[in-house]
mmCIF file of C-alpha atoms in Angstrom:
data_model
loop_
_atom_site.group_PDB
_atom_site.id
_atom_site.type_symbol
_atom_site.label_atom_id
_atom_site.label_comp_id
_atom_site.label_asym_id
_atom_site.label_seq_id
_atom_site.Cartn_x
_atom_site.Cartn_y
_atom_site.Cartn_z
ATOM 1 C CA UNK A 26 -8.575 51.688 14.221
ATOM 2 C CA UNK A 27 -7.077 48.948 16.386
ATOM 3 C CA UNK A 28 -7.825 45.371 15.396
ATOM 4 C CA UNK A 29 -8.031 44.188 18.993
ATOM 5 C CA UNK A 30 -9.113 45.745 22.277
ATOM 6 C CA UNK A 31 -9.392 44.735 25.918
ATOM 7 C CA UNK A 32 -12.634 42.838 25.271
ATOM 8 C CA UNK A 33 -11.096 40.552 22.626
ATOM 9 C CA UNK A 34 -10.494 36.965 23.718
ATOM 10 C CA UNK A 35 -6.755 36.513 23.498
ATOM 11 C CA UNK A 36 -7.103 32.914 22.296
ATOM 12 C CA UNK A 37 -9.103 34.121 19.287
ATOM 13 C CA UNK A 38 -6.419 36.663 18.385
ATOM 14 C CA UNK A 39 -3.688 34.019 18.651
ATOM 15 C CA UNK A 40 -5.566 31.473 16.547
ATOM 16 C CA UNK A 41 -6.126 34.082 13.838
ATOM 17 C CA UNK A 42 -2.515 35.307 14.024
ATOM 18 C CA UNK A 43 -0.221 32.464 15.223
ATOM 19 C CA UNK A 44 2.789 34.739 14.774
ATOM 20 C CA UNK A 45 1.603 36.450 17.983
ATOM 21 C CA UNK A 46 2.727 33.469 20.078
ATOM 22 C CA UNK A 47 6.351 34.623 20.497
ATOM 23 C CA UNK A 48 5.132 38.227 20.862
ATOM 24 C CA UNK A 49 2.906 37.576 23.856
ATOM 25 C CA UNK A 50 5.692 35.455 25.356
ATOM 26 C CA UNK A 51 8.038 38.449 25.117
ATOM 27 C CA UNK A 52 5.347 40.524 26.794
ATOM 28 C CA UNK A 53 5.138 38.077 29.706
ATOM 29 C CA UNK A 54 2.121 35.952 28.750
ATOM 30 C CA UNK A 55 2.328 32.152 28.464
ATOM 31 C CA UNK A 56 -0.013 29.925 26.490
ATOM 32 C CA UNK A 57 -2.984 28.445 28.319
ATOM 33 C CA UNK A 58 -4.924 31.703 28.322
ATOM 34 C CA UNK A 59 -8.306 29.963 28.377
ATOM 35 C CA UNK A 60 -11.240 32.129 27.315
ATOM 36 C CA UNK A 61 -9.953 35.228 29.088
ATOM 37 C CA UNK A 62 -10.072 38.568 27.303
ATOM 38 C CA UNK A 63 -6.947 40.582 26.649
ATOM 39 C CA UNK A 64 -7.941 42.882 29.495
ATOM 40 C CA UNK A 65 -8.338 39.947 31.885
ATOM 41 C CA UNK A 66 -5.036 38.405 30.822
ATOM 42 C CA UNK A 67 -3.221 41.693 31.327
ATOM 43 C CA UNK A 68 -4.727 42.089 34.797
ATOM 44 C CA UNK A 69 -3.778 38.527 35.719
ATOM 45 C CA UNK A 70 -0.188 38.982 34.495
ATOM 46 C CA UNK A 71 0.252 42.529 35.778
ATOM 47 C CA UNK A 72 0.787 43.985 32.302
ATOM 48 C CA UNK A 73 -0.222 47.476 31.219
ATOM 49 C CA UNK A 74 -3.217 46.990 28.907
ATOM 50 C CA UNK A 75 -2.500 49.964 26.688
ATOM 51 C CA UNK A 76 1.091 48.927 26.139
ATOM 52 C CA UNK A 77 0.130 45.307 25.435
ATOM 53 C CA UNK A 78 -2.499 46.336 22.885
ATOM 54 C CA UNK A 79 -0.154 48.821 21.215
ATOM 55 C CA UNK A 80 2.498 46.143 20.753
ATOM 56 C CA UNK A 81 0.071 43.479 19.523
ATOM 57 C CA UNK A 82 -1.839 45.735 17.128
ATOM 58 C CA UNK A 83 1.331 47.315 15.752
ATOM 59 C CA UNK A 84 2.837 43.868 15.184
ATOM 60 C CA UNK A 85 -0.044 42.454 13.159
ATOM 61 C CA UNK A 86 -1.528 45.504 11.420
ATOM 62 C CA UNK A 87 0.427 47.499 8.836
ATOM 63 C CA UNK A 88 -2.132 50.323 9.024
ATOM 64 C CA UNK A 89 -2.202 50.677 12.810
ATOM 65 C CA UNK A 90 -0.412 53.606 14.424
ATOM 66 C CA UNK A 91 -0.401 53.485 18.234
ATOM 67 C CA UNK A 92 -1.113 56.430 20.459
ATOM 68 C CA UNK A 93 1.402 55.930 23.238
ATOM 69 C CA UNK A 94 2.496 58.056 26.167
ATOM 70 C CA UNK A 95 6.092 59.012 25.544
ATOM 71 C CA UNK A 96 7.721 58.554 28.895
ATOM 72 C CA UNK A 97 10.719 56.657 30.211
ATOM 73 C CA UNK A 98 8.535 53.803 31.479
ATOM 74 C CA UNK A 99 7.119 53.140 28.020
ATOM 75 C CA UNK A 100 10.632 53.380 26.548
ATOM 76 C CA UNK A 101 11.949 50.927 29.137
ATOM 77 C CA UNK A 102 9.121 48.470 28.421
ATOM 78 C CA UNK A 103 9.750 48.719 24.699
ATOM 79 C CA UNK A 104 13.453 48.064 25.167
ATOM 80 C CA UNK A 105 12.662 45.071 27.395
ATOM 81 C CA UNK A 106 10.450 43.663 24.637
ATOM 82 C CA UNK A 107 13.074 44.228 21.922
ATOM 83 C CA UNK A 108 15.775 42.628 24.073
ATOM 84 C CA UNK A 109 13.619 39.521 24.376
ATOM 85 C CA UNK A 110 13.045 39.617 20.633
ATOM 86 C CA UNK A 111 16.796 39.654 19.986
ATOM 87 C CA UNK A 112 17.270 36.774 22.426
ATOM 88 C CA UNK A 113 14.583 34.799 20.564
ATOM 89 C CA UNK A 114 16.430 35.326 17.285
ATOM 90 C CA UNK A 115 19.772 34.308 18.791
ATOM 91 C CA UNK A 116 18.650 31.297 20.790
ATOM 92 C CA UNK A 117 15.870 29.939 18.602
ATOM 93 C CA UNK A 118 15.345 31.200 15.085
ATOM 94 C CA UNK A 119 18.929 31.556 13.821
ATOM 95 C CA UNK A 120 20.089 28.174 15.178
ATOM 96 C CA UNK A 121 16.935 26.571 13.803
ATOM 97 C CA UNK A 122 17.604 27.840 10.284
ATOM 98 C CA UNK A 123 21.249 26.815 10.483
ATOM 99 C CA UNK A 124 20.339 23.281 11.590
ATOM 100 C CA UNK A 125 17.812 22.910 8.786
ATOM 101 C CA UNK A 126 20.205 24.277 6.175
ATOM 102 C CA UNK A 127 23.064 22.021 7.308
ATOM 103 C CA UNK A 128 20.791 18.960 7.286
ATOM 104 C CA UNK A 129 19.468 19.912 3.854
ATOM 105 C CA UNK A 130 22.964 20.119 2.399
ATOM 106 C CA UNK A 131 24.175 16.905 4.030
ATOM 107 C CA UNK A 132 21.154 14.904 2.827
ATOM 108 C CA UNK A 133 21.001 16.283 -0.710
ATOM 109 C CA UNK A 134 22.966 15.614 -3.886
ATOM 110 C CA UNK A 135 26.177 17.290 -5.030
ATOM 111 C CA UNK A 136 24.690 18.871 -8.148
ATOM 112 C CA UNK A 137 22.837 21.747 -6.510
ATOM 113 C CA UNK A 138 23.583 25.321 -5.434
ATOM 114 C CA UNK A 139 22.604 24.900 -1.785
ATOM 115 C CA UNK A 140 26.005 25.890 -0.415
ATOM 116 C CA UNK A 141 25.846 29.189 -2.315
ATOM 117 C CA UNK A 142 22.399 29.811 -0.894
ATOM 118 C CA UNK A 143 23.603 29.002 2.615
ATOM 119 C CA UNK A 144 26.499 31.434 2.129
ATOM 120 C CA UNK A 145 23.983 34.125 1.212
ATOM 121 C CA UNK A 146 21.992 33.264 4.332
ATOM 122 C CA UNK A 147 25.200 33.458 6.377
ATOM 123 C CA UNK A 148 25.735 37.042 5.221
ATOM 124 C CA UNK A 149 22.195 38.002 6.248
ATOM 125 C CA UNK A 150 22.613 36.201 9.558
ATOM 126 C CA UNK A 151 25.864 38.064 10.249
ATOM 127 C CA UNK A 152 24.201 41.417 9.524
ATOM 128 C CA UNK A 153 21.416 40.536 11.931
ATOM 129 C CA UNK A 154 23.908 39.542 14.625
ATOM 130 C CA UNK A 155 25.730 42.840 14.143
ATOM 131 C CA UNK A 156 22.439 44.723 14.548
ATOM 132 C CA UNK A 157 21.668 42.879 17.767
ATOM 133 C CA UNK A 158 25.210 43.343 19.067
ATOM 134 C CA UNK A 159 24.926 47.095 18.524
ATOM 135 C CA UNK A 160 21.558 47.115 20.277
ATOM 136 C CA UNK A 161 22.857 45.207 23.289
ATOM 137 C CA UNK A 162 26.203 47.010 23.618
ATOM 138 C CA UNK A 163 25.311 50.565 22.592
ATOM 139 C CA UNK A 164 21.713 51.444 21.792
ATOM 140 C CA UNK A 165 19.730 49.975 24.681
ATOM 141 C CA UNK A 166 22.192 50.872 27.487
ATOM 142 C CA UNK A 167 22.506 54.418 26.136
ATOM 143 C CA UNK A 168 18.755 54.927 25.780
ATOM 144 C CA UNK A 169 18.213 53.643 29.322
ATOM 145 C CA UNK A 170 20.453 56.481 30.474
ATOM 146 C CA UNK A 171 18.268 58.997 28.664
ATOM 147 C CA UNK A 172 20.790 59.627 25.882
ATOM 148 C CA UNK A 173 20.412 58.994 22.148
ATOM 149 C CA UNK A 174 23.495 57.580 20.362
ATOM 150 C CA UNK A 175 24.666 60.019 17.631
ATOM 151 C CA UNK A 176 24.585 57.286 14.981
ATOM 152 C CA UNK A 177 20.986 56.261 15.755
ATOM 153 C CA UNK A 178 19.523 57.866 12.613
ATOM 154 C CA UNK A 179 22.145 56.265 10.367
ATOM 155 C CA UNK A 180 21.394 52.808 11.763
ATOM 156 C CA UNK A 181 17.635 53.272 11.738
ATOM 157 C CA UNK A 182 17.088 51.063 8.677
ATOM 158 C CA UNK A 183 19.529 48.285 9.623
ATOM 159 C CA UNK A 184 16.880 45.713 10.534
ATOM 160 C CA UNK A 185 14.885 46.568 7.430
ATOM 161 C CA UNK A 186 17.990 45.849 5.335
ATOM 162 C CA UNK A 187 18.307 42.414 6.961
ATOM 163 C CA UNK A 188 14.654 41.687 6.307
ATOM 164 C CA UNK A 189 15.091 42.589 2.643
ATOM 165 C CA UNK A 190 18.105 40.309 2.364
ATOM 166 C CA UNK A 191 16.133 37.415 3.841
ATOM 167 C CA UNK A 192 13.341 38.172 1.373
ATOM 168 C CA UNK A 193 15.927 38.031 -1.422
ATOM 169 C CA UNK A 194 17.089 34.661 -0.104
ATOM 170 C CA UNK A 195 13.550 33.309 -0.281
ATOM 171 C CA UNK A 196 13.310 34.527 -3.865
ATOM 172 C CA UNK A 197 16.608 32.868 -4.767
ATOM 173 C CA UNK A 198 15.452 29.560 -3.303
ATOM 174 C CA UNK A 199 12.059 29.715 -5.002
ATOM 175 C CA UNK A 200 13.293 30.959 -8.382
ATOM 176 C CA UNK A 201 16.833 29.633 -8.731
ATOM 177 C CA UNK A 202 17.256 26.473 -6.650
ATOM 178 C CA UNK A 203 18.639 23.718 -8.886
ATOM 179 C CA UNK A 204 19.822 20.134 -8.750
ATOM 180 C CA UNK A 205 18.700 17.326 -6.484
ATOM 181 C CA UNK A 206 17.786 18.053 -2.877
ATOM 182 C CA UNK A 207 15.686 16.770 0.020
ATOM 183 C CA UNK A 208 12.288 18.352 -0.551
ATOM 184 C CA UNK A 209 11.048 18.024 3.037
ATOM 185 C CA UNK A 210 14.151 19.667 4.492
ATOM 186 C CA UNK A 211 13.982 22.363 1.812
ATOM 187 C CA UNK A 212 10.448 23.197 2.932
ATOM 188 C CA UNK A 213 11.710 23.342 6.530
ATOM 189 C CA UNK A 214 14.385 25.865 5.522
ATOM 190 C CA UNK A 215 11.893 27.995 3.591
ATOM 191 C CA UNK A 216 9.408 27.944 6.455
ATOM 192 C CA UNK A 217 12.073 28.902 9.030
ATOM 193 C CA UNK A 218 13.510 31.723 6.905
ATOM 194 C CA UNK A 219 10.026 33.040 6.135
ATOM 195 C CA UNK A 220 9.163 33.017 9.853
ATOM 196 C CA UNK A 221 12.282 35.039 10.706
ATOM 197 C CA UNK A 222 11.778 37.464 7.809
ATOM 198 C CA UNK A 223 8.168 38.062 8.822
ATOM 199 C CA UNK A 224 9.051 38.545 12.489
ATOM 200 C CA UNK A 225 11.749 41.074 11.606
ATOM 201 C CA UNK A 226 9.394 42.933 9.274
ATOM 202 C CA UNK A 227 6.620 43.069 11.864
ATOM 203 C CA UNK A 228 8.965 44.066 14.666
ATOM 204 C CA UNK A 229 10.313 46.844 12.461
ATOM 205 C CA UNK A 230 6.893 48.445 12.820
ATOM 206 C CA UNK A 231 7.328 48.361 16.602
ATOM 207 C CA UNK A 232 10.745 49.971 16.230
ATOM 208 C CA UNK A 233 9.401 52.664 13.910
ATOM 209 C CA UNK A 234 6.042 53.384 15.544
ATOM 210 C CA UNK A 235 6.748 52.845 19.242
ATOM 211 C CA UNK A 236 10.501 53.038 19.893
ATOM 212 C CA UNK A 237 11.420 55.770 17.403
ATOM 213 C CA UNK A 238 8.866 58.372 18.600
ATOM 214 C CA UNK A 239 10.207 57.978 22.147
ATOM 215 C CA UNK A 240 13.755 58.403 20.883
ATOM 216 C CA UNK A 241 12.832 61.478 18.851
ATOM 217 C CA UNK A 242 11.121 62.916 21.896
ATOM 218 C CA UNK A 243 14.392 62.517 23.780
ATOM 219 C CA UNK A 244 16.100 64.420 20.967
ATOM 220 C CA UNK A 245 13.588 67.222 21.344
ATOM 221 C CA UNK A 246 12.031 66.562 17.934
ATOM 222 C CA UNK A 247 8.462 65.896 16.922
ATOM 223 C CA UNK A 248 7.576 62.367 15.822
#
């Protein structure tokens, strides 16, 4: 069962799940939604209600499986959303983590393992950039033409692998950070990495439950 429907006040959903803020932005909705319901907001912004609800419910609920029409319009909308997600990672989240990490290292002592941890983050960041580069250069343009890249299945878990590496980084910081360091900046790094890891994990559900069925349909398979 869906958590939210067209009668839900969007502000209530956002306050309960703040991680929805970048999601609704990618879907074309700005903050300042007043007391309007999701249905009213979608009408005002010219957004398909079913698609909006599928994206929002899939993002926040691990148990939710959307019932979506598998047509090229839905596929195009999903790709548009994922392109905006990648842009958000590139322009906001990755630079934010890098700034926090650099500041943390520069304002901490010399007896810690922060540089090793930042190197580990750099590897995860590079994997994420490679995923997004493949999406932008190969996957999305090819899917828009109605063709599925032959390596799609092999790369299906790439974002999940990045999410797991970021989770490992959080564990390393929590369990194995040593030496003297700036505690406030350390919390900023942890918060930023956690936000990215969570966003990737939640968006993986959109890739698996909304994008993938459309791709499989193009292949002539059953989801």
